Tab-separated table of C-alpha atoms in Angstrom:
chain	number	residue	atom	x	y	z
A	1	MET	CA	25.119	40.262	24.360
A	2	ARG	CA	22.869	38.052	26.267
A	3	SER	CA	20.780	35.130	24.223
A	4	SER	CA	17.590	36.956	24.795
A	5	GLN	CA	18.552	39.902	22.702
A	6	LYS	CA	19.146	37.586	19.684
A	7	TYR	CA	16.664	35.721	16.948
A	8	ILE	CA	16.445	33.071	14.977
A	9	LEU	CA	15.462	33.086	11.565
A	10	ALA	CA	13.292	30.670	9.974
A	11	LEU	CA	12.838	30.042	6.596
A	12	ASP	CA	9.829	27.800	5.667
A	13	GLN	CA	9.657	26.971	2.130
A	14	GLY	CA	6.302	25.409	1.129
A	15	THR	CA	4.268	24.293	-1.733
A	16	THR	CA	2.386	27.250	-2.415
A	17	SER	CA	3.990	29.871	-0.797
A	18	SER	CA	7.204	30.758	0.826
A	19	ARG	CA	7.464	32.181	4.549
A	20	ALA	CA	10.394	33.420	6.906
A	21	ILE	CA	9.608	33.871	10.950
A	22	LEU	CA	11.968	35.515	13.110
A	23	PHE	CA	11.765	33.790	16.722
A	24	ASP	CA	12.929	35.344	20.076
A	25	HIS	CA	14.298	33.041	22.730
A	26	SER	CA	10.746	32.259	24.200
A	27	GLY	CA	9.751	30.747	20.702
A	28	SER	CA	7.385	33.732	19.751
A	29	PRO	CA	7.273	34.946	16.223
A	30	VAL	CA	8.327	38.631	16.147
A	31	ALA	CA	8.213	39.402	12.766
A	32	SER	CA	6.943	37.064	9.562
A	33	CYS	CA	6.395	37.770	5.857
A	34	GLN	CA	4.590	35.039	3.509
A	35	ARG	CA	4.435	35.243	-0.366
A	36	GLU	CA	2.664	32.810	-2.671
A	37	PHE	CA	4.426	31.760	-5.731
A	38	PRO	CA	3.150	30.392	-9.218
A	39	GLN	CA	2.223	26.701	-9.708
A	40	HIS	CA	2.367	25.232	-13.164
A	41	PHE	CA	0.436	22.294	-14.537
A	42	PRO	CA	1.974	21.536	-17.991
A	43	GLN	CA	-0.299	18.523	-18.180
A	44	PRO	CA	-2.808	16.439	-16.721
A	45	GLY	CA	-1.246	15.098	-13.322
A	46	TRP	CA	1.681	16.937	-13.787
A	47	VAL	CA	2.665	19.985	-11.399
A	48	GLU	CA	5.749	21.964	-11.528
A	49	HIS	CA	7.577	25.047	-9.982
A	50	ASP	CA	10.204	27.293	-11.316
A	51	ALA	CA	12.990	27.102	-8.727
A	52	GLY	CA	13.773	30.592	-9.408
A	53	ASP	CA	10.134	31.302	-8.014
A	54	ILE	CA	11.022	29.259	-5.028
A	55	TRP	CA	14.645	30.903	-4.531
A	56	HIS	CA	13.429	34.688	-5.234
A	57	SER	CA	10.165	34.463	-3.005
A	58	GLN	CA	11.980	32.678	-0.041
A	59	LEU	CA	14.911	35.565	-0.264
A	60	ALA	CA	12.584	38.473	-0.460
A	61	CYS	CA	10.321	37.118	2.656
A	62	ALA	CA	13.676	36.922	4.692
A	63	ARG	CA	14.529	40.107	3.946
A	64	GLU	CA	11.352	41.707	4.448
A	65	ALA	CA	10.725	39.986	8.037
A	66	ILE	CA	14.126	41.430	8.927
A	67	ALA	CA	13.395	44.792	8.009
A	68	GLN	CA	9.866	44.466	9.458
A	69	SER	CA	11.449	43.526	12.790
A	70	GLY	CA	13.965	46.611	12.699
A	71	ILE	CA	16.525	43.870	13.883
A	72	ALA	CA	20.086	44.534	13.045
A	73	PRO	CA	21.133	41.344	10.778
A	74	ASN	CA	24.089	40.724	13.280
A	75	ARG	CA	21.632	40.076	16.030
A	76	ILE	CA	20.319	36.971	13.981
A	77	ALA	CA	21.986	33.893	15.762
A	78	ALA	CA	21.403	31.300	13.048
A	79	ILE	CA	19.054	30.391	10.005
A	80	GLY	CA	16.970	27.459	10.074
A	81	ILE	CA	15.414	25.759	6.921
A	82	ALA	CA	12.414	23.796	6.689
A	83	ASN	CA	11.050	22.975	3.149
A	84	GLN	CA	8.531	20.900	0.981
A	85	ARG	CA	9.766	17.556	0.691
A	86	GLU	CA	10.507	15.165	-2.254
A	87	THR	CA	10.348	17.938	-4.662
A	88	ALA	CA	13.110	17.325	-7.281
A	89	ILE	CA	15.268	20.261	-8.653
A	90	LEU	CA	18.395	19.736	-11.257
A	91	TRP	CA	20.857	22.604	-11.642
A	92	ASP	CA	24.045	23.563	-13.323
A	93	ARG	CA	26.927	23.219	-10.585
A	94	ALA	CA	28.744	26.208	-11.935
A	95	SER	CA	26.102	28.568	-12.374
A	96	GLY	CA	23.646	27.417	-9.950
A	97	GLU	CA	21.013	27.978	-12.679
A	98	PRO	CA	18.133	25.303	-12.823
A	99	VAL	CA	18.345	23.074	-15.965
A	100	ALA	CA	14.628	22.389	-16.060
A	101	GLY	CA	11.033	23.232	-14.065
A	102	ALA	CA	11.449	21.384	-10.394
A	103	ILE	CA	9.317	18.418	-10.163
A	104	VAL	CA	6.881	18.676	-7.114
A	105	TRP	CA	6.105	15.801	-4.783
A	106	GLN	CA	2.167	15.932	-6.173
A	107	ASP	CA	3.357	15.067	-9.459
A	108	ARG	CA	2.088	11.894	-10.923
A	109	ARG	CA	4.037	11.673	-14.446
A	110	THR	CA	6.202	8.650	-13.300
A	111	ALA	CA	3.408	6.430	-11.903
A	112	GLY	CA	4.333	4.229	-14.568
A	113	ALA	CA	7.941	4.020	-13.487
A	114	CYS	CA	6.868	2.919	-10.318
A	115	ASP	CA	4.268	0.383	-11.654
A	116	ARG	CA	6.847	-1.441	-13.808
A	117	LEU	CA	9.157	-1.538	-10.822
A	118	ARG	CA	6.415	-2.701	-8.725
A	119	GLU	CA	5.679	-5.591	-11.462
A	120	ALA	CA	9.478	-6.647	-11.388
A	121	GLY	CA	9.007	-7.171	-7.836
A	122	ARG	CA	11.029	-4.292	-6.322
A	123	ALA	CA	8.700	-2.911	-4.143
A	124	ALA	CA	9.603	-4.645	-0.845
A	125	PHE	CA	13.291	-4.008	-1.706
A	126	ILE	CA	12.949	-0.508	-1.582
A	127	ALA	CA	10.548	-0.496	1.339
A	128	GLU	CA	13.043	-2.130	3.656
A	129	ARG	CA	15.867	-0.111	2.740
A	130	THR	CA	14.020	3.472	2.818
A	131	GLY	CA	10.706	2.852	4.937
A	132	LEU	CA	8.934	3.978	1.985
A	133	GLU	CA	6.072	2.954	-0.350
A	134	LEU	CA	7.327	2.807	-4.062
A	135	ASP	CA	5.391	5.864	-5.237
A	136	ALA	CA	5.835	8.607	-7.920
A	137	TYR	CA	5.397	11.009	-4.681
A	138	PHE	CA	9.162	10.563	-3.989
A	139	SER	CA	12.158	11.886	-5.611
A	140	ALA	CA	13.632	9.049	-7.300
A	141	THR	CA	11.738	8.681	-10.382
A	142	LYS	CA	11.121	12.286	-10.682
A	143	LEU	CA	15.293	12.480	-10.916
A	144	GLN	CA	15.516	9.315	-13.122
A	145	TRP	CA	12.727	11.337	-15.643
A	146	LEU	CA	14.802	14.544	-15.409
A	147	LEU	CA	18.125	12.764	-16.400
A	148	ASP	CA	16.328	11.092	-19.171
A	149	GLY	CA	13.733	13.921	-20.379
A	150	VAL	CA	16.073	16.861	-20.321
A	151	PRO	CA	18.631	16.991	-23.587
A	152	GLY	CA	22.249	16.186	-22.288
A	153	ALA	CA	21.458	15.976	-18.595
A	154	ARG	CA	22.652	12.285	-18.087
A	155	ALA	CA	25.914	12.966	-19.830
A	156	ARG	CA	26.404	16.532	-17.876
A	157	ALA	CA	25.273	14.639	-14.663
A	158	GLU	CA	27.897	11.625	-15.027
A	159	LYS	CA	30.699	14.484	-15.691
A	160	GLY	CA	29.578	16.024	-12.481
A	161	GLU	CA	28.228	19.230	-14.123
A	162	LEU	CA	24.887	18.895	-12.477
A	163	CYS	CA	23.519	19.136	-8.915
A	164	PHE	CA	20.241	17.252	-7.934
A	165	GLY	CA	18.344	18.524	-4.575
A	166	THR	CA	15.378	18.744	-2.626
A	167	VAL	CA	14.226	22.379	-1.916
A	168	ASP	CA	16.616	22.303	1.058
A	169	SER	CA	19.504	21.818	-1.049
A	170	TRP	CA	18.594	24.236	-3.603
A	171	LEU	CA	18.105	26.845	-0.936
A	172	VAL	CA	21.426	26.288	0.689
A	173	TYR	CA	23.383	25.880	-2.452
A	174	ARG	CA	21.965	29.536	-3.269
A	175	LEU	CA	22.266	30.803	0.364
A	176	CYS	CA	26.365	29.715	0.577
A	177	GLY	CA	27.283	27.419	-2.238
A	178	ARG	CA	27.817	24.715	-0.264
A	179	HIS	CA	25.349	20.935	-1.774
A	180	VAL	CA	24.332	19.645	1.229
A	181	THR	CA	21.037	17.942	2.540
A	182	ASP	CA	20.017	16.735	5.895
A	183	VAL	CA	19.094	13.122	6.744
A	184	SER	CA	15.348	13.786	6.959
A	185	ASN	CA	15.285	15.116	3.543
A	186	ALA	CA	17.659	12.411	1.941
A	187	ALA	CA	15.255	9.944	3.652
A	188	ARG	CA	12.317	11.127	1.132
A	189	THR	CA	14.218	10.939	-2.002
A	190	MET	CA	14.017	6.686	-2.196
A	191	LEU	CA	18.054	6.681	-2.715
A	192	PHE	CA	18.702	6.815	0.716
A	193	ASN	CA	19.357	3.801	3.336
A	194	ILE	CA	17.717	4.805	6.497
A	195	HIS	CA	19.430	2.112	8.263
A	196	THR	CA	22.954	2.811	7.414
A	197	LEU	CA	22.007	6.498	7.037
A	198	ARG	CA	23.800	6.483	3.580
A	199	TRP	CA	23.045	6.795	-0.246
A	200	ASP	CA	22.281	3.267	-1.112
A	201	ASP	CA	24.592	1.946	-4.300
A	202	GLU	CA	21.754	-0.490	-4.798
A	203	LEU	CA	19.059	1.989	-5.015
A	204	LEU	CA	21.312	4.516	-7.146
A	205	ALA	CA	21.906	1.286	-9.590
A	206	LEU	CA	18.146	0.399	-9.663
A	207	PHE	CA	17.097	4.217	-10.564
A	208	ASP	CA	20.435	4.845	-12.706
A	209	ILE	CA	21.370	7.961	-10.593
A	210	PRO	CA	24.766	9.012	-10.844
A	211	ARG	CA	26.279	9.459	-7.481
A	212	ALA	CA	28.091	12.764	-8.563
A	213	LEU	CA	24.862	14.391	-8.520
A	214	LEU	CA	24.065	13.843	-4.839
A	215	PRO	CA	24.390	16.180	-2.028
A	216	GLU	CA	26.224	15.452	1.040
A	217	VAL	CA	24.028	14.194	3.767
A	218	VAL	CA	24.432	16.472	7.095
A	219	GLY	CA	22.769	16.342	10.565
A	220	SER	CA	19.501	18.212	11.343
A	221	ALA	CA	21.260	20.623	13.693
A	222	GLU	CA	24.751	21.734	12.787
A	223	VAL	CA	26.503	24.797	11.337
A	224	VAL	CA	26.529	23.816	7.451
A	225	GLY	CA	27.653	27.264	5.921
A	226	PHE	CA	27.422	30.981	6.417
A	227	ALA	CA	24.923	32.747	4.253
A	228	ASN	CA	26.554	35.145	1.807
A	229	GLU	CA	26.998	38.443	3.059
A	230	GLU	CA	25.152	40.022	-0.108
A	231	TRP	CA	21.881	38.382	0.840
A	232	PHE	CA	21.260	39.839	4.293
A	233	GLY	CA	24.182	42.365	5.106
A	234	HIS	CA	25.623	39.923	7.271
A	235	ALA	CA	27.249	36.288	6.934
A	236	ILE	CA	24.476	34.498	9.223
A	237	PRO	CA	25.271	30.732	9.994
A	238	ILE	CA	22.957	28.253	8.542
A	239	ALA	CA	22.246	25.669	11.295
A	240	GLY	CA	19.067	23.865	11.173
A	241	ILE	CA	17.654	21.905	7.999
A	242	ALA	CA	14.698	19.598	8.033
A	243	GLY	CA	11.811	18.337	5.860
A	244	ASP	CA	8.759	20.503	6.504
A	245	GLN	CA	6.652	17.642	8.331
A	246	GLN	CA	9.947	16.598	10.315
A	247	ALA	CA	10.562	20.246	11.228
A	248	ALA	CA	6.638	20.551	12.616
A	249	THR	CA	6.850	17.328	14.691
A	250	PHE	CA	9.757	18.992	16.354
A	251	GLY	CA	8.340	22.301	16.729
A	252	GLN	CA	5.215	20.294	18.491
A	253	ALA	CA	7.630	19.207	20.916
A	254	CYS	CA	6.816	15.289	19.987
A	255	HIS	CA	10.409	14.353	21.013
A	256	ARG	CA	9.305	11.065	22.918
A	257	LYS	CA	7.960	7.947	21.545
A	258	GLY	CA	3.937	7.992	20.978
A	259	LEU	CA	3.576	11.756	20.594
A	260	ALA	CA	1.945	12.473	17.282
A	261	LYS	CA	0.962	15.556	15.296
A	262	ASN	CA	-1.160	16.508	12.176
A	263	THR	CA	-0.038	19.327	9.891
A	264	TYR	CA	-2.822	21.111	8.120
A	265	GLY	CA	-1.082	22.615	5.286
A	266	THR	CA	-0.980	22.024	1.366
A	267	GLY	CA	-1.391	18.158	2.245
A	268	CYS	CA	-2.382	16.603	5.577
A	269	PHE	CA	0.555	14.934	7.348
A	270	MET	CA	0.327	12.863	10.407
A	271	LEU	CA	3.495	11.914	12.292
A	272	MET	CA	4.086	10.065	15.356
A	273	HIS	CA	7.542	9.793	17.095
A	274	ALA	CA	8.754	5.837	16.831
A	275	GLY	CA	11.652	5.995	18.593
A	276	ALA	CA	15.675	5.485	18.063
A	277	THR	CA	15.173	2.251	15.701
A	278	PRO	CA	13.146	2.598	11.790
A	279	PRO	CA	9.501	1.757	12.229
A	280	VAL	CA	8.077	-0.976	10.204
A	281	SER	CA	4.469	-0.618	8.979
A	282	HIS	CA	1.904	-3.064	8.251
A	283	SER	CA	-0.724	-0.670	7.242
A	284	ARG	CA	1.083	1.193	4.405
A	285	LEU	CA	2.276	4.078	6.294
A	286	LEU	CA	6.003	5.344	6.069
A	287	GLY	CA	8.895	4.756	8.364
A	288	THR	CA	11.021	7.840	7.994
A	289	VAL	CA	13.995	9.653	9.645
A	290	GLY	CA	13.155	12.230	12.048
A	291	TRP	CA	16.206	14.047	12.449
A	292	ARG	CA	19.810	13.627	13.513
A	293	ILE	CA	21.250	15.786	16.471
A	294	GLY	CA	24.423	15.061	17.844
A	295	GLY	CA	24.906	11.692	16.311
A	296	ALA	CA	21.518	10.424	17.747
A	297	THR	CA	18.993	9.522	14.993
A	298	ASP	CA	15.198	9.698	16.026
A	299	TYR	CA	12.211	8.237	13.425
A	300	LEU	CA	8.869	8.613	12.828
A	301	LEU	CA	5.867	6.714	11.941
A	302	GLU	CA	4.037	9.033	8.897
A	303	GLY	CA	0.652	9.040	6.871
A	304	SER	CA	0.751	11.446	3.834
A	305	VAL	CA	-2.560	12.902	2.576
A	306	PHE	CA	-1.615	15.024	-0.759
A	307	MET	CA	-4.723	17.357	-0.688
A	308	GLY	CA	-5.483	19.056	2.238
A	309	GLY	CA	-5.264	22.891	2.443
A	310	ALA	CA	-4.928	22.777	-1.604
A	311	THR	CA	-8.660	21.515	-1.511
A	312	VAL	CA	-9.825	25.115	-0.492
A	313	GLN	CA	-7.425	26.645	-2.735
A	314	TRP	CA	-9.192	24.717	-5.695
A	315	LEU	CA	-12.527	26.039	-4.309
A	316	ARG	CA	-10.896	29.387	-4.540
A	317	ASP	CA	-9.061	28.913	-7.637
A	318	GLY	CA	-10.556	26.094	-9.803
A	319	LEU	CA	-14.611	26.892	-8.796
A	320	GLY	CA	-14.332	30.414	-7.770
A	321	ILE	CA	-16.792	30.004	-5.116
A	322	ILE	CA	-14.511	31.874	-2.463
A	323	ARG	CA	-12.458	34.960	-3.118
A	324	GLN	CA	-9.716	33.963	-0.362
A	325	SER	CA	-8.864	30.862	1.420
A	326	SER	CA	-10.047	32.239	4.836
A	327	ASP	CA	-13.679	32.591	3.606
A	328	VAL	CA	-14.036	28.807	3.416
A	329	GLU	CA	-15.242	28.547	7.294
A	330	ALA	CA	-17.701	31.208	7.133
A	331	LEU	CA	-19.285	29.993	3.883
A	332	ALA	CA	-19.348	26.272	5.381
A	333	MET	CA	-20.824	27.040	8.380
A	334	SER	CA	-23.606	28.964	6.721
A	335	VAL	CA	-25.157	25.578	6.498
A	336	PRO	CA	-25.687	22.971	9.264
A	337	ASP	CA	-23.985	19.980	7.568
A	338	SER	CA	-22.748	18.785	4.054
A	339	GLY	CA	-26.321	17.789	2.918
A	340	GLY	CA	-25.248	14.495	1.954
A	341	VAL	CA	-22.065	15.971	-0.156
A	342	MET	CA	-18.873	14.080	-0.452
A	343	LEU	CA	-15.954	15.075	-2.054
A	344	VAL	CA	-13.041	13.080	-2.287
A	345	PRO	CA	-9.870	15.394	-3.190
A	346	ALA	CA	-7.871	13.002	-5.126
A	347	PHE	CA	-6.796	15.460	-7.728
A	348	THR	CA	-3.188	14.209	-7.550
A	349	GLY	CA	-4.095	10.548	-6.714
A	350	LEU	CA	-4.416	9.271	-3.008
A	351	GLY	CA	-1.737	9.216	-0.373
A	352	ALA	CA	-1.624	6.700	2.547
A	353	PRO	CA	-3.066	4.137	3.426
A	354	HIS	CA	-4.374	3.725	-0.052
A	355	TRP	CA	-1.268	4.779	-2.558
A	356	ASP	CA	-3.342	4.940	-5.610
A	357	PRO	CA	-1.858	7.474	-8.237
A	358	TYR	CA	-4.456	6.663	-10.381
A	359	ALA	CA	-7.328	7.798	-8.363
A	360	ARG	CA	-9.045	11.255	-9.293
A	361	GLY	CA	-11.147	13.919	-7.414
A	362	THR	CA	-14.926	12.955	-7.077
A	363	ILE	CA	-18.238	14.554	-5.769
A	364	LEU	CA	-20.889	12.647	-4.505
A	365	GLY	CA	-24.239	12.899	-3.045
A	366	MET	CA	-25.379	15.900	-4.706
A	367	THR	CA	-28.969	16.946	-5.495
A	368	ARG	CA	-31.115	20.002	-6.597
A	369	GLY	CA	-30.753	21.381	-3.480
A	370	THR	CA	-26.807	21.277	-3.346
A	371	THR	CA	-25.185	24.682	-2.891
A	372	ALA	CA	-21.470	26.000	-3.147
A	373	ALA	CA	-21.920	26.094	0.733
A	374	HIS	CA	-22.290	22.394	0.835
A	375	ILE	CA	-19.418	21.574	-1.387
A	376	ALA	CA	-17.289	24.021	0.863
A	377	ARG	CA	-18.383	22.188	4.045
A	378	ALA	CA	-17.656	18.853	2.110
A	379	ALA	CA	-14.060	20.167	1.132
A	380	LEU	CA	-13.209	20.852	4.836
A	381	GLU	CA	-14.754	17.544	6.143
A	382	ALA	CA	-12.709	15.626	3.495
A	383	ILE	CA	-9.590	17.151	5.193
A	384	ALA	CA	-10.342	15.720	8.091
A	385	TYR	CA	-12.056	12.101	6.905
A	386	GLN	CA	-8.401	11.458	5.089
A	387	SER	CA	-6.805	12.232	8.529
A	388	ALA	CA	-9.095	10.113	9.774
A	389	GLU	CA	-7.999	7.301	7.811
A	390	LEU	CA	-4.212	7.959	8.763
A	391	LEU	CA	-4.828	7.843	12.243
A	392	ALA	CA	-6.778	4.545	11.984
A	393	ALA	CA	-3.580	3.111	10.237
A	394	MET	CA	-1.481	4.438	12.754
A	395	GLN	CA	-3.262	2.916	15.905
A	396	LEU	CA	-2.712	-0.564	14.150
A	397	ASP	CA	0.963	-0.167	13.535
A	398	ALA	CA	1.513	2.048	16.975
A	399	ALA	CA	3.053	0.211	19.889
A	400	CYS	CA	1.047	2.274	22.011
A	401	PRO	CA	-2.245	4.208	21.334
A	402	VAL	CA	-2.225	7.599	20.367
A	403	THR	CA	-4.336	9.605	22.885
A	404	GLU	CA	-4.478	12.809	21.482
A	405	MET	CA	-3.284	14.937	18.251
A	406	ARG	CA	-1.407	17.826	17.988
A	407	ALA	CA	-2.555	20.271	15.132
A	408	ASP	CA	-0.645	22.901	13.284
A	409	GLY	CA	-0.503	24.517	9.931
A	410	GLY	CA	-2.816	27.022	8.503
A	411	ALA	CA	-5.833	25.170	8.330
A	412	ALA	CA	-5.541	24.307	12.035
A	413	ARG	CA	-6.821	28.063	12.880
A	414	ASN	CA	-10.375	26.581	11.301
A	415	ASP	CA	-12.162	26.061	14.365
A	416	LEU	CA	-15.151	23.888	12.399
A	417	LEU	CA	-12.401	21.547	10.796
A	418	MET	CA	-10.615	21.163	14.127
A	419	GLN	CA	-13.791	20.111	15.896
A	420	PHE	CA	-14.910	17.796	13.244
A	421	GLN	CA	-11.481	16.260	13.133
A	422	ALA	CA	-11.796	15.561	16.948
A	423	ASP	CA	-15.062	13.833	16.419
A	424	LEU	CA	-13.745	11.903	13.578
A	425	LEU	CA	-10.648	10.896	15.454
A	426	GLY	CA	-12.431	10.053	18.721
A	427	ILE	CA	-9.511	11.578	20.772
A	428	PRO	CA	-8.777	15.286	21.377
A	429	VAL	CA	-7.362	17.766	18.964
A	430	VAL	CA	-4.907	19.979	20.420
A	431	ARG	CA	-3.907	23.191	18.751
A	432	PRO	CA	-0.852	25.145	20.487
A	433	ARG	CA	-0.277	28.686	20.819
A	434	VAL	CA	2.090	28.918	18.129
A	435	THR	CA	0.759	26.975	14.835
A	436	GLU	CA	3.557	27.981	12.738
A	437	THR	CA	5.246	24.889	14.195
A	438	THR	CA	6.821	24.320	10.810
A	439	ALA	CA	8.825	27.155	10.990
A	440	LEU	CA	9.297	27.020	14.848
A	441	GLY	CA	10.882	23.234	14.516
A	442	ALA	CA	13.351	24.974	11.942
A	443	ALA	CA	14.329	27.677	14.328
A	444	TYR	CA	14.562	25.215	17.065
A	445	LEU	CA	17.218	22.910	15.384
A	446	ALA	CA	19.133	25.912	14.137
A	447	GLY	CA	19.133	27.301	17.920
A	448	LEU	CA	20.016	23.928	19.341
A	449	ALA	CA	23.243	23.706	16.842
A	450	CYS	CA	24.619	27.346	18.027
A	451	GLY	CA	23.606	27.150	21.466
A	452	PHE	CA	20.557	29.449	21.553
A	453	TRP	CA	18.774	26.763	23.111
A	454	LYS	CA	20.514	24.297	25.469
A	455	SER	CA	18.212	21.285	25.205
A	456	LEU	CA	15.312	19.454	24.192
A	457	GLU	CA	13.887	20.053	27.866
A	458	GLU	CA	14.301	23.530	27.390
A	459	ILE	CA	12.324	23.618	23.962
A	460	GLY	CA	9.766	21.188	25.232
A	461	GLN	CA	8.668	23.429	28.381
A	462	GLN	CA	7.977	26.611	25.583
A	463	TRP	CA	5.081	24.394	23.857
A	464	GLN	CA	1.893	25.677	25.274
A	465	VAL	CA	-1.811	24.874	24.356
A	466	GLU	CA	-4.164	27.701	22.725
A	467	ARG	CA	-7.381	25.169	22.543
A	468	ARG	CA	-8.340	21.543	23.166
A	469	PHE	CA	-11.049	20.118	20.852
A	470	ASP	CA	-12.931	17.285	22.630
A	471	PRO	CA	-15.060	14.933	20.596
A	472	VAL	CA	-18.721	15.063	20.979
A	473	MET	CA	-20.075	13.265	18.154
A	474	PRO	CA	-21.680	9.966	19.080
A	475	VAL	CA	-19.770	6.703	18.302
A	476	ASP	CA	-22.983	5.470	15.995
A	477	ARG	CA	-22.860	8.692	14.149
A	478	ARG	CA	-18.821	8.667	13.481
A	479	ALA	CA	-19.091	4.839	12.262
A	480	GLU	CA	-21.785	5.945	9.829
A	481	LEU	CA	-19.530	8.750	8.576
A	482	LEU	CA	-16.732	6.996	8.043
A	483	ALA	CA	-18.542	4.186	6.024
A	484	ARG	CA	-19.684	6.428	3.884
A	485	TRP	CA	-16.700	7.981	3.198
A	486	ALA	CA	-15.090	4.630	2.546
A	487	ARG	CA	-17.748	4.026	-0.192
A	488	ALA	CA	-16.843	7.454	-1.766
A	489	VAL	CA	-13.029	6.778	-1.744
A	490	ALA	CA	-13.917	3.341	-3.656
A	491	HIS	CA	-15.901	5.174	-6.364
A	492	ALA	CA	-12.828	7.670	-6.857
A	493	GLN	CA	-10.031	4.832	-7.001
A	494	ALA	CA	-8.534	3.859	-10.076
A	495	TRP	CA	-10.226	6.076	-12.329
A	496	ALA	CA	-7.554	7.406	-14.539
A	497	THR	CA	-5.609	3.740	-14.925
A	498	PRO	CA	-4.239	3.584	-18.253
A	499	GLU	CA	-6.140	1.266	-20.636
């Protein structure tokens, strides 16, 4: 059977939804399914998922995409997995059942633990080993909280009865029973040394994490197991794993130093290929592992915005001013501008370059004339303002300037947002033909591992531009808006700092 007659199944497990997409050899989607699943907010600043909801929604999507396509499961060459990163899951090794709610990357409950480590002078050590900021965003303090907060968990962990994993580990364990994670996800735990590419004994001691809990670390493009036949009717190889933002960078064909992309998903994540050695940021960006293929490791420079598309979900679910997320563009376009309104969506603190877990959401500049449309426009513009801060920091750190930004993710389909983003960045924003590049990147990694695609060059040739947004805003107007945004952010910062 020729390779063109086979397909790759990508599982894209995100923060608010799970999706599955089948790709053909040209990198085109042939069938897809997406399902939202519940978000849980037990206390202010806490965000949890039921790990069972993650698994069941992802399995259902995969089965539905296969059924929709009419493709026999034995024609699926491999499965690739991309996942929300940093979310911490603890489960029983024997039963496979979670022992607590999954603590989501957005969760802020361990901000105090990070403060204490910072006061103890450990931030620089952590950054040197991991490339990460000391922040509640990452998995280490979440896992520490679970071990101390769930009755009996620490004793059981030390006996080897429990497994810890990020979402990739959880899905692979449920699919085939193997306890692994890839280097890109391991690098987001704050327990992994990005220089040696191993779990770090000193970090494990610092966070009091038993090594017996941890998954085996594997490459991003290798066969790690076969999905149990009961799930899809055929034992399909699981051959690609990457954190969602690394997968999106790979899917955007940012395979050489200096190429950059921004994903507009629940959060916004700007990543630039930094070469074959870990980058050091002087602007509070992150140095992280991109992927490891055939023994070679690529590194990335990253800036993270916690509230991107999630801000639009808040308009829908919190304020009720739109019925569905796709309504936001029409509502925002019904006014010529935001009427001076600035919305800082620091609902779960601020990410790069501020790293303020105590910032909170703020709306400024409202008058009696302010309408729902002005707030909707300010919410969209806030996504672009936060991303503009990331690029400004990245341009200071980068060895070569970023000259265009490749955009992907659900909100990249919003033309109003993309044009405003190009105006604020001052460089072109390029939207590819396939905007679901997270799933595509997972597919490419799996396809490389099983020979479906032969090389990075073959993959790179498939990347195609759908639309290019060139900046048209006058430079002085851009500077004026960015200065106003900086004032708004200053008002949001440190709002919830403990007395």
